[in-house]
Tab-separated table of C-alpha atoms and ligand atoms in Angstrom:
chain	number	residue	atom	x	y	z
G	1	MET	CA	-16.959	-59.231	-18.801
G	2	ASN	CA	-20.106	-58.384	-16.857
G	3	GLN	CA	-23.100	-59.172	-19.080
G	4	HIS	CA	-24.578	-55.739	-18.394
G	5	LEU	CA	-21.450	-53.978	-19.582
G	6	ARG	CA	-21.113	-56.035	-22.758
G	7	ALA	CA	-21.511	-53.840	-25.838
G	8	GLN	CA	-24.935	-54.252	-27.426
G	9	SER	CA	-24.655	-56.369	-30.541
G	10	ILE	CA	-25.297	-54.683	-33.869
G	11	PRO	CA	-27.045	-56.595	-36.680
G	12	PHE	CA	-24.964	-58.126	-39.458
G	13	ILE	CA	-27.763	-57.406	-41.943
G	14	ASP	CA	-30.648	-55.260	-40.670
G	15	ILE	CA	-33.789	-56.596	-42.334
G	16	GLY	CA	-35.828	-55.049	-39.494
G	17	ALA	CA	-34.700	-51.496	-40.313
G	18	GLN	CA	-35.869	-51.909	-43.900
G	19	ARG	CA	-39.141	-53.438	-42.719
G	20	GLN	CA	-39.716	-50.398	-40.526
G	21	ARG	CA	-39.042	-48.032	-43.430
G	22	LEU	CA	-41.463	-49.902	-45.681
G	23	GLY	CA	-44.074	-49.951	-42.921
G	24	LYS	CA	-47.684	-50.149	-44.035
G	25	THR	CA	-46.863	-50.550	-47.713
G	26	ILE	CA	-45.892	-54.191	-47.123
G	27	ASP	CA	-48.943	-54.891	-44.989
G	28	GLU	CA	-51.168	-53.408	-47.673
G	29	ALA	CA	-49.463	-55.359	-50.460
G	30	VAL	CA	-49.927	-58.616	-48.555
G	31	SER	CA	-53.532	-57.686	-47.730
G	32	ARG	CA	-54.290	-57.198	-51.420
G	33	VAL	CA	-53.128	-60.751	-52.099
G	34	LEU	CA	-55.138	-62.036	-49.150
G	35	ALA	CA	-58.159	-60.283	-50.642
G	36	HIS	CA	-57.883	-61.611	-54.211
G	37	CYS	CA	-56.697	-65.098	-53.154
G	38	GLN	CA	-54.674	-65.791	-56.315
G	39	PHE	CA	-51.787	-67.156	-54.308
G	40	ILE	CA	-50.158	-68.799	-57.317
G	41	ASN	CA	-49.646	-66.861	-60.574
G	42	GLY	CA	-51.510	-63.833	-59.244
G	43	PRO	CA	-51.315	-60.475	-61.020
G	44	GLU	CA	-48.390	-59.353	-58.830
G	45	VAL	CA	-46.172	-62.053	-60.363
G	46	THR	CA	-46.626	-60.650	-63.881
G	47	GLN	CA	-46.271	-57.086	-62.601
G	48	LEU	CA	-43.032	-57.903	-60.772
G	49	GLU	CA	-41.565	-59.605	-63.845
G	50	ALA	CA	-42.330	-56.529	-65.964
G	51	GLU	CA	-40.800	-54.212	-63.366
G	52	LEU	CA	-37.676	-56.349	-63.028
G	53	ALA	CA	-37.334	-56.321	-66.821
G	54	SER	CA	-37.474	-52.557	-66.916
G	55	PHE	CA	-35.086	-52.233	-63.943
G	56	SER	CA	-32.481	-54.545	-65.482
G	57	GLY	CA	-32.980	-53.902	-69.184
G	58	ALA	CA	-33.509	-57.624	-69.860
G	59	LYS	CA	-36.244	-58.464	-72.387
G	60	HIS	CA	-37.670	-61.391	-70.421
G	61	VAL	CA	-37.852	-62.127	-66.712
G	62	VAL	CA	-39.076	-65.472	-65.401
G	63	SER	CA	-39.586	-65.426	-61.647
G	64	CYS	CA	-39.117	-68.683	-59.780
G	65	ALA	CA	-38.958	-70.350	-56.396
G	66	SER	CA	-35.290	-69.764	-55.502
G	67	GLY	CA	-31.887	-68.822	-56.853
G	68	THR	CA	-30.968	-72.503	-56.960
G	69	ASP	CA	-34.010	-73.284	-59.103
G	70	ALA	CA	-33.130	-70.331	-61.334
G	71	LEU	CA	-29.730	-71.909	-62.084
G	72	LEU	CA	-31.125	-75.423	-62.434
G	73	MET	CA	-33.994	-74.361	-64.702
G	74	VAL	CA	-31.605	-72.743	-67.202
G	75	LEU	CA	-29.413	-75.850	-67.270
G	76	MET	CA	-32.521	-78.018	-67.790
G	77	ALA	CA	-33.825	-75.713	-70.520
G	78	LYS	CA	-30.517	-75.945	-72.368
G	79	GLY	CA	-30.513	-79.748	-72.104
G	80	VAL	CA	-27.358	-79.902	-69.963
G	81	GLY	CA	-26.913	-83.379	-68.508
G	82	PRO	CA	-24.684	-86.423	-68.096
G	83	GLY	CA	-21.329	-86.170	-69.868
G	84	ASP	CA	-21.440	-82.354	-69.944
G	85	ALA	CA	-18.943	-80.163	-68.105
G	86	VAL	CA	-20.065	-76.863	-66.598
G	87	PHE	CA	-17.370	-74.555	-65.233
G	88	CYS	CA	-17.900	-72.832	-61.889
G	89	PRO	CA	-15.663	-70.911	-59.532
G	90	SER	CA	-14.966	-72.969	-56.423
G	91	PHE	CA	-15.019	-69.948	-54.113
G	92	THR	CA	-18.798	-69.487	-54.094
G	93	PHE	CA	-21.959	-70.552	-52.297
G	94	CYS	CA	-22.577	-74.269	-52.873
G	95	ALA	CA	-25.722	-73.739	-54.986
G	96	THR	CA	-23.612	-72.730	-58.004
G	97	GLY	CA	-22.066	-76.188	-58.419
G	98	GLU	CA	-24.995	-77.983	-56.826
G	99	ALA	CA	-27.336	-76.954	-59.647
G	100	VAL	CA	-24.893	-78.441	-62.164
G	101	ALA	CA	-24.729	-81.757	-60.313
G	102	LEU	CA	-28.530	-81.794	-59.904
G	103	ALA	CA	-28.829	-81.465	-63.680
G	104	GLY	CA	-26.715	-84.627	-63.958
G	105	ALA	CA	-23.707	-82.794	-65.415
G	106	THR	CA	-20.207	-82.459	-63.955
G	107	PRO	CA	-19.186	-79.228	-62.261
G	108	VAL	CA	-15.540	-78.460	-63.058
G	109	PHE	CA	-14.149	-76.045	-60.514
G	110	VAL	CA	-11.887	-73.201	-61.590
G	111	ASP	CA	-9.847	-70.646	-59.689
G	112	VAL	CA	-10.662	-67.011	-58.964
G	113	ASP	CA	-8.834	-63.717	-59.062
G	114	ALA	CA	-7.212	-62.739	-55.752
G	115	ALA	CA	-8.308	-59.087	-55.936
G	116	THR	CA	-11.928	-59.407	-57.072
G	117	PHE	CA	-12.673	-62.973	-55.809
G	118	ASN	CA	-14.357	-63.637	-59.179
G	119	MET	CA	-13.681	-66.269	-61.841
G	120	ASP	CA	-10.229	-66.165	-63.405
G	121	ALA	CA	-10.487	-66.508	-67.202
G	122	ALA	CA	-7.033	-68.141	-67.432
G	123	SER	CA	-8.092	-70.856	-64.987
G	124	LEU	CA	-11.340	-71.266	-66.948
G	125	LYS	CA	-9.259	-72.097	-70.045
G	126	ARG	CA	-7.277	-74.646	-68.038
G	127	GLY	CA	-10.553	-76.100	-66.711
G	128	ILE	CA	-11.839	-76.582	-70.253
G	129	ALA	CA	-8.659	-78.481	-71.168
G	130	THR	CA	-9.037	-80.600	-68.011
G	131	ALA	CA	-12.640	-81.451	-68.898
G	132	ARG	CA	-11.661	-82.529	-72.417
G	133	LYS	CA	-8.896	-84.764	-71.056
G	134	LEU	CA	-11.535	-86.420	-68.869
G	135	GLY	CA	-13.773	-87.052	-71.866
G	136	LEU	CA	-16.390	-84.490	-70.789
G	137	LYS	CA	-18.123	-82.159	-73.216
G	138	PRO	CA	-17.667	-78.477	-72.261
G	139	ARG	CA	-21.157	-76.925	-72.389
G	140	ALA	CA	-21.490	-73.884	-70.146
G	141	VAL	CA	-19.777	-71.548	-67.745
G	142	ILE	CA	-21.316	-70.049	-64.627
G	143	PRO	CA	-19.434	-66.939	-63.530
G	144	VAL	CA	-20.565	-65.721	-60.095
G	145	ASP	CA	-20.832	-62.025	-59.218
G	146	LEU	CA	-19.457	-62.779	-55.791
G	147	PHE	CA	-20.277	-60.625	-52.788
G	148	GLY	CA	-22.124	-58.317	-55.190
G	149	GLN	CA	-19.344	-57.384	-57.615
G	150	SER	CA	-19.881	-58.205	-61.269
G	151	ALA	CA	-17.499	-60.777	-62.677
G	152	ASP	CA	-15.147	-60.025	-65.578
G	153	HIS	CA	-17.878	-60.775	-68.114
G	154	ASP	CA	-15.926	-59.701	-71.214
G	155	ALA	CA	-13.009	-62.008	-70.430
G	156	ILE	CA	-15.279	-64.936	-69.506
G	157	GLY	CA	-17.571	-64.275	-72.480
G	158	ALA	CA	-14.594	-64.271	-74.881
G	159	VAL	CA	-13.409	-67.698	-73.658
G	160	ALA	CA	-16.983	-68.993	-73.802
G	161	GLU	CA	-17.413	-67.799	-77.366
G	162	ASP	CA	-14.122	-69.352	-78.503
G	163	GLU	CA	-15.083	-72.664	-76.915
G	164	GLY	CA	-18.781	-72.700	-77.887
G	165	LEU	CA	-20.073	-72.502	-74.294
G	166	PHE	CA	-23.130	-70.610	-73.156
G	167	VAL	CA	-22.860	-68.284	-70.165
G	168	LEU	CA	-25.212	-68.499	-67.204
G	169	ASP	CA	-24.454	-65.639	-64.839
G	170	ASP	CA	-24.991	-66.457	-61.160
G	171	ALA	CA	-26.037	-63.031	-59.894
G	172	ALA	CA	-27.663	-64.377	-56.719
G	173	GLN	CA	-25.471	-61.937	-54.803
G	174	GLY	CA	-25.015	-59.391	-57.567
G	175	PHE	CA	-28.430	-58.340	-58.832
G	176	GLY	CA	-28.478	-54.536	-58.818
G	177	ALA	CA	-24.795	-54.230	-59.806
G	178	SER	CA	-23.576	-53.278	-63.277
G	179	TYR	CA	-20.895	-54.307	-65.701
G	180	LYS	CA	-19.567	-51.572	-68.006
G	181	GLY	CA	-22.733	-49.557	-67.552
G	182	ARG	CA	-25.129	-52.478	-68.091
G	183	ARG	CA	-27.142	-53.875	-65.242
G	184	LEU	CA	-26.570	-57.546	-64.468
G	185	GLY	CA	-29.341	-59.471	-66.171
G	186	THR	CA	-28.203	-58.386	-69.616
G	187	VAL	CA	-24.592	-59.507	-69.898
G	188	ALA	CA	-25.030	-63.270	-70.363
G	189	LEU	CA	-27.360	-65.591	-72.234
G	190	ALA	CA	-29.204	-65.986	-68.931
G	191	THR	CA	-28.775	-64.529	-65.457
G	192	ALA	CA	-30.030	-66.140	-62.280
G	193	THR	CA	-30.726	-64.299	-59.068
G	194	SER	CA	-32.015	-65.078	-55.580
G	195	PHE	CA	-34.513	-63.186	-53.449
G	196	PHE	CA	-33.492	-64.948	-50.227
G	197	PRO	CA	-34.264	-62.484	-47.402
G	198	ALA	CA	-30.621	-61.550	-46.728
G	199	LYS	CA	-29.909	-60.738	-50.369
G	200	PRO	CA	-29.695	-57.072	-51.441
G	201	LEU	CA	-33.147	-57.466	-53.010
G	202	GLY	CA	-34.763	-60.067	-50.783
G	203	CYS	CA	-38.322	-61.195	-50.145
G	204	TYR	CA	-39.788	-62.696	-46.963
G	205	GLY	CA	-39.168	-66.312	-47.870
G	206	ASP	CA	-37.519	-68.045	-50.815
G	207	GLY	CA	-37.631	-66.648	-54.324
G	208	GLY	CA	-35.590	-66.123	-57.458
G	209	ALA	CA	-35.650	-64.979	-61.071
G	210	ILE	CA	-34.052	-65.573	-64.442
G	211	PHE	CA	-33.263	-62.767	-66.891
G	212	THR	CA	-32.704	-63.312	-70.604
G	213	ASP	CA	-33.097	-61.646	-73.983
G	214	ASP	CA	-33.791	-65.027	-75.608
G	215	ALA	CA	-37.562	-65.392	-76.156
G	216	LYS	CA	-37.394	-69.123	-76.846
G	217	LEU	CA	-35.390	-69.782	-73.706
G	218	ALA	CA	-37.868	-67.715	-71.665
G	219	GLU	CA	-40.749	-69.757	-73.047
G	220	THR	CA	-39.015	-73.028	-72.153
G	221	LEU	CA	-38.278	-71.708	-68.657
G	222	ARG	CA	-41.951	-70.832	-68.166
G	223	SER	CA	-42.831	-74.412	-69.070
G	224	ILE	CA	-40.162	-75.924	-66.775
G	225	ARG	CA	-41.424	-73.717	-63.949
G	226	VAL	CA	-44.730	-75.620	-64.038
G	227	HIS	CA	-43.710	-79.269	-64.447
G	228	GLY	CA	-42.877	-78.915	-68.127
G	229	GLN	CA	-46.399	-77.883	-69.065
G	230	GLY	CA	-47.195	-77.501	-72.773
G	231	SER	CA	-49.948	-75.454	-74.413
G	232	ASP	CA	-52.364	-78.158	-73.308
G	233	LYS	CA	-52.290	-78.028	-69.517
G	234	TYR	CA	-52.597	-81.811	-69.222
G	235	ASP	CA	-49.940	-82.657	-71.776
G	236	ASN	CA	-46.584	-82.060	-70.119
G	237	VAL	CA	-43.989	-81.812	-72.846
G	238	ARG	CA	-40.771	-81.994	-70.794
G	239	LEU	CA	-39.586	-82.579	-67.241
G	240	GLY	CA	-40.000	-79.605	-64.952
G	241	LEU	CA	-40.338	-78.468	-61.359
G	242	THR	CA	-42.725	-76.800	-58.971
G	243	GLY	CA	-40.616	-73.745	-59.593
G	244	ARG	CA	-42.960	-70.780	-59.190
G	245	LEU	CA	-42.515	-67.626	-57.115
G	246	ASP	CA	-45.658	-67.248	-55.011
G	247	THR	CA	-47.832	-64.172	-55.338
G	248	MET	CA	-47.269	-62.969	-51.760
G	249	GLN	CA	-43.508	-62.801	-52.309
G	250	ALA	CA	-44.014	-61.006	-55.619
G	251	ALA	CA	-46.214	-58.419	-53.884
G	252	ILE	CA	-43.515	-57.838	-51.264
G	253	LEU	CA	-40.784	-57.547	-53.884
G	254	ILE	CA	-42.773	-54.928	-55.825
G	255	GLU	CA	-42.667	-52.684	-52.738
G	256	LYS	CA	-38.989	-53.388	-52.109
G	257	LEU	CA	-38.016	-52.682	-55.704
G	258	LYS	CA	-39.364	-49.127	-55.290
G	259	ILE	CA	-36.618	-48.304	-52.788
G	260	PHE	CA	-33.879	-50.483	-54.285
G	261	GLU	CA	-32.055	-47.675	-56.165
G	262	ASP	CA	-31.935	-45.646	-52.991
G	263	GLU	CA	-30.606	-48.641	-51.069
G	264	ILE	CA	-27.947	-49.262	-53.722
G	265	ALA	CA	-26.681	-45.693	-53.216
G	266	ALA	CA	-26.707	-46.155	-49.428
G	267	ARG	CA	-24.722	-49.408	-49.705
G	268	ASP	CA	-22.165	-47.606	-51.876
G	269	ARG	CA	-21.751	-44.916	-49.236
G	270	VAL	CA	-21.175	-47.511	-46.520
G	271	ALA	CA	-18.603	-49.321	-48.676
G	272	GLU	CA	-16.753	-46.095	-49.511
G	273	ARG	CA	-16.553	-45.164	-45.837
G	274	TYR	CA	-15.254	-48.615	-44.883
G	275	ALA	CA	-12.616	-48.416	-47.611
G	276	ARG	CA	-11.416	-45.004	-46.406
G	277	ALA	CA	-11.316	-46.047	-42.750
G	278	LEU	CA	-9.851	-49.529	-43.122
G	279	GLY	CA	-7.870	-49.480	-46.377
G	280	ASN	CA	-4.546	-48.940	-44.610
G	281	ILE	CA	-4.844	-51.836	-42.139
G	282	VAL	CA	-6.651	-54.672	-43.949
G	283	THR	CA	-7.196	-55.576	-47.602
G	284	VAL	CA	-10.507	-53.986	-48.527
G	285	PRO	CA	-12.520	-55.093	-51.602
G	286	ARG	CA	-11.282	-53.774	-54.914
G	287	LEU	CA	-13.626	-52.968	-57.752
G	288	ALA	CA	-12.214	-53.918	-61.138
G	289	PRO	CA	-12.519	-51.321	-63.941
G	290	GLY	CA	-16.055	-51.269	-65.346
G	291	CYS	CA	-17.460	-53.313	-62.455
G	292	SER	CA	-19.771	-52.080	-59.741
G	293	SER	CA	-20.895	-53.911	-56.633
G	294	ILE	CA	-24.162	-54.118	-54.800
G	295	TRP	CA	-22.124	-55.045	-51.692
G	296	ALA	CA	-24.044	-58.163	-50.751
G	297	GLN	CA	-21.108	-58.706	-48.407
G	298	TYR	CA	-18.267	-56.447	-47.354
G	299	THR	CA	-15.418	-58.931	-47.282
G	300	ILE	CA	-11.920	-58.054	-46.171
G	301	ARG	CA	-8.686	-60.047	-46.088
G	302	LEU	CA	-6.690	-60.025	-42.883
G	303	PRO	CA	-2.984	-59.276	-42.845
G	304	LYS	CA	-0.636	-62.245	-42.415
G	305	GLY	CA	-0.118	-63.126	-38.779
G	306	ILE	CA	-3.608	-62.058	-37.655
G	307	ASP	CA	-5.520	-65.073	-36.393
G	308	ARG	CA	-9.004	-64.994	-37.953
G	309	ASP	CA	-10.807	-66.708	-35.081
G	310	GLY	CA	-9.150	-64.365	-32.581
G	311	PHE	CA	-10.109	-61.380	-34.753
G	312	ALA	CA	-13.748	-62.530	-34.937
G	313	ALA	CA	-13.820	-63.086	-31.163
G	314	ALA	CA	-12.388	-59.616	-30.496
G	315	LEU	CA	-15.078	-58.031	-32.684
G	316	LYS	CA	-17.800	-60.128	-31.084
G	317	ALA	CA	-16.723	-58.885	-27.654
G	318	GLN	CA	-17.389	-55.365	-28.971
G	319	GLY	CA	-20.836	-56.401	-30.185
G	320	VAL	CA	-19.720	-56.562	-33.832
G	321	PRO	CA	-20.766	-59.753	-35.663
G	322	THR	CA	-18.737	-61.180	-38.537
G	323	ALA	CA	-19.245	-64.078	-40.940
G	324	ILE	CA	-16.883	-66.185	-43.007
G	325	TYR	CA	-17.938	-66.720	-46.587
G	326	TYR	CA	-16.532	-69.276	-47.349
G	327	VAL	CA	-14.514	-71.275	-44.847
G	328	LYS	CA	-14.283	-74.025	-47.463
G	329	SER	CA	-14.319	-73.586	-51.205
G	330	MET	CA	-16.626	-75.992	-53.006
G	331	HIS	CA	-13.878	-78.428	-54.053
G	332	GLN	CA	-12.913	-78.744	-50.363
G	333	GLN	CA	-16.410	-79.788	-49.269
G	334	THR	CA	-17.463	-83.405	-48.706
G	335	ALA	CA	-20.153	-83.544	-51.385
G	336	TYR	CA	-17.979	-81.934	-54.077
G	337	ARG	CA	-14.435	-83.094	-53.476
G	338	ASP	CA	-14.579	-85.816	-56.127
G	339	PHE	CA	-15.495	-83.438	-58.955
G	340	PRO	CA	-12.655	-82.243	-61.191
G	341	VAL	CA	-10.697	-79.042	-60.666
G	342	ALA	CA	-8.855	-77.083	-63.351
G	343	ASP	CA	-5.259	-78.134	-64.043
G	344	GLY	CA	-2.911	-76.163	-61.829
G	345	GLY	CA	-5.261	-76.455	-58.840
G	346	LEU	CA	-7.161	-73.677	-57.116
G	347	PRO	CA	-4.580	-71.951	-54.901
G	348	VAL	CA	-6.382	-68.595	-54.813
G	349	CYS	CA	-9.696	-70.134	-53.708
G	350	GLU	CA	-7.849	-71.981	-50.969
G	351	SER	CA	-5.989	-68.934	-49.711
G	352	LEU	CA	-9.162	-66.800	-49.707
G	353	SER	CA	-10.998	-69.463	-47.740
G	354	ALA	CA	-8.245	-69.184	-45.134
G	355	ASP	CA	-8.166	-65.410	-44.636
G	356	VAL	CA	-11.407	-63.644	-45.648
G	357	ILE	CA	-13.956	-62.324	-43.187
G	358	SER	CA	-17.097	-60.261	-43.780
G	359	LEU	CA	-18.205	-57.209	-41.799
G	360	PRO	CA	-21.746	-55.920	-41.193
G	361	MET	CA	-23.108	-54.382	-44.397
G	362	HIS	CA	-26.557	-53.108	-45.264
G	363	ALA	CA	-28.270	-49.971	-46.474
G	364	TYR	CA	-29.270	-48.878	-42.965
G	365	LEU	CA	-25.824	-48.942	-41.329
G	366	ASP	CA	-25.594	-45.425	-39.879
G	367	GLU	CA	-22.266	-43.649	-39.490
G	368	ALA	CA	-22.089	-44.028	-35.692
G	369	THR	CA	-22.651	-47.783	-35.919
G	370	GLN	CA	-20.194	-48.067	-38.762
G	371	ASP	CA	-17.624	-46.202	-36.671
G	372	ARG	CA	-18.062	-48.859	-33.983
G	373	VAL	CA	-17.246	-51.555	-36.541
G	374	VAL	CA	-14.211	-49.612	-37.751
G	375	ALA	CA	-12.927	-49.047	-34.204
G	376	ALA	CA	-13.366	-52.734	-33.382
G	377	VAL	CA	-11.487	-53.809	-36.547
G	378	ARG	CA	-8.652	-51.350	-35.919
G	379	GLY	CA	-8.408	-52.442	-32.298
G	380	ALA	CA	-8.315	-56.143	-33.210
G	381	VAL	CA	-5.678	-55.699	-35.908
G	382	SER	CA	-3.371	-53.545	-33.815
G	383	THR	CA	-3.326	-55.698	-30.656
P	401	LIG	C1	-23.798	-67.325	-55.353
P	401	LIG	C2	-25.124	-67.944	-55.016
P	401	LIG	N1	-25.718	-68.731	-55.932
P	401	LIG	C3	-26.924	-69.303	-55.707
P	401	LIG	C4	-27.592	-69.100	-54.526
P	401	LIG	C5	-28.877	-69.826	-54.299
P	401	LIG	O1	-29.961	-69.004	-54.012
P	401	LIG	P1	-31.208	-69.579	-53.150
P	401	LIG	O2	-30.761	-69.627	-51.736
P	401	LIG	O3	-32.276	-68.562	-53.394
P	401	LIG	O4	-31.538	-70.905	-53.693
P	401	LIG	C6	-27.024	-68.279	-53.545
P	401	LIG	C7	-27.734	-68.058	-52.272
P	401	LIG	O5	-27.194	-67.772	-51.248
P	401	LIG	C8	-25.757	-67.689	-53.786
P	401	LIG	O6	-25.166	-66.898	-52.895
């Protein structure tokens, strides 16, 4: 096709549109930090933590350097290490299992539910049995609120309670969503999130946070965040990290949090429109009862017989970008293929990896642009 006639490409996630809306407020927030020069542990960090606590309902919020650190810090604080098994879904971003391996423990991969893409409690039980057979000590479970939808926290929590595991919720993609009327951040012992720029609540670099109602855990996390510092600054009492969120990112997040509720509503509208327009030709995401989604991704499944690469190419020709999260589940990746999987295997993870594809999704996707996406999807499925 002639380059000049090629449809102009639309953004997959439009960080620029949000930046434009926020305008001067971001510049001013950054300028305030540049003026006071407290680049580490400045007043904005404490303010952001308090505002995130009131947004989520969690008693304690410990901000940190990334979502990966958020997961790792909780595992470190709970003393998870060699010989321990931590159960993760395999259909997730690699950081979920990576944090477990970094802590020295063994990630045991479990299967997910075909409709919600989230951890399957029955496979979790099988994974626990597998771990025991291997001589590992079951310690924790990390459900992931994948693509923004909260996991089945009651079902996972019930298995965890029966088996004496603690629950670390990986809400890197799900912060802002709810489970049975409670915001994520309050439904597990600890919840980790990421402020990576493309996340629903993202900063302008790396960042993350941990939410918990457990005061002792929060105190330990604050120590781990600064190299395991004790009450005497020069007597480090445990191993830790350089795990802080910097003040500039906190200042940016304070401004973004002010419009987050409004963006959540806008994302819901986009998702509802997609579901109405596409529900009869592809498998659109399904919200389980009691679960909401923040729609970090809008991920569809293609009907049998539709070639995914051909579908993506057809959309690209119309200027519509797509992404595949995740072409390989964790247990299929080089670094993770030697870790155990739950008895019975992970057939759902493997089939999702073969047929999912994500469409543009963000709070600034106007109806005309969304109609272009819908037309391109319909055209690609019907040819
Ligand atoms: C499910 C999940 N967990 C953890 C992370 C890690 O977050 P970060 O990139 O901030 O380290 C991500 C980030 O993409 C994620 O999607």
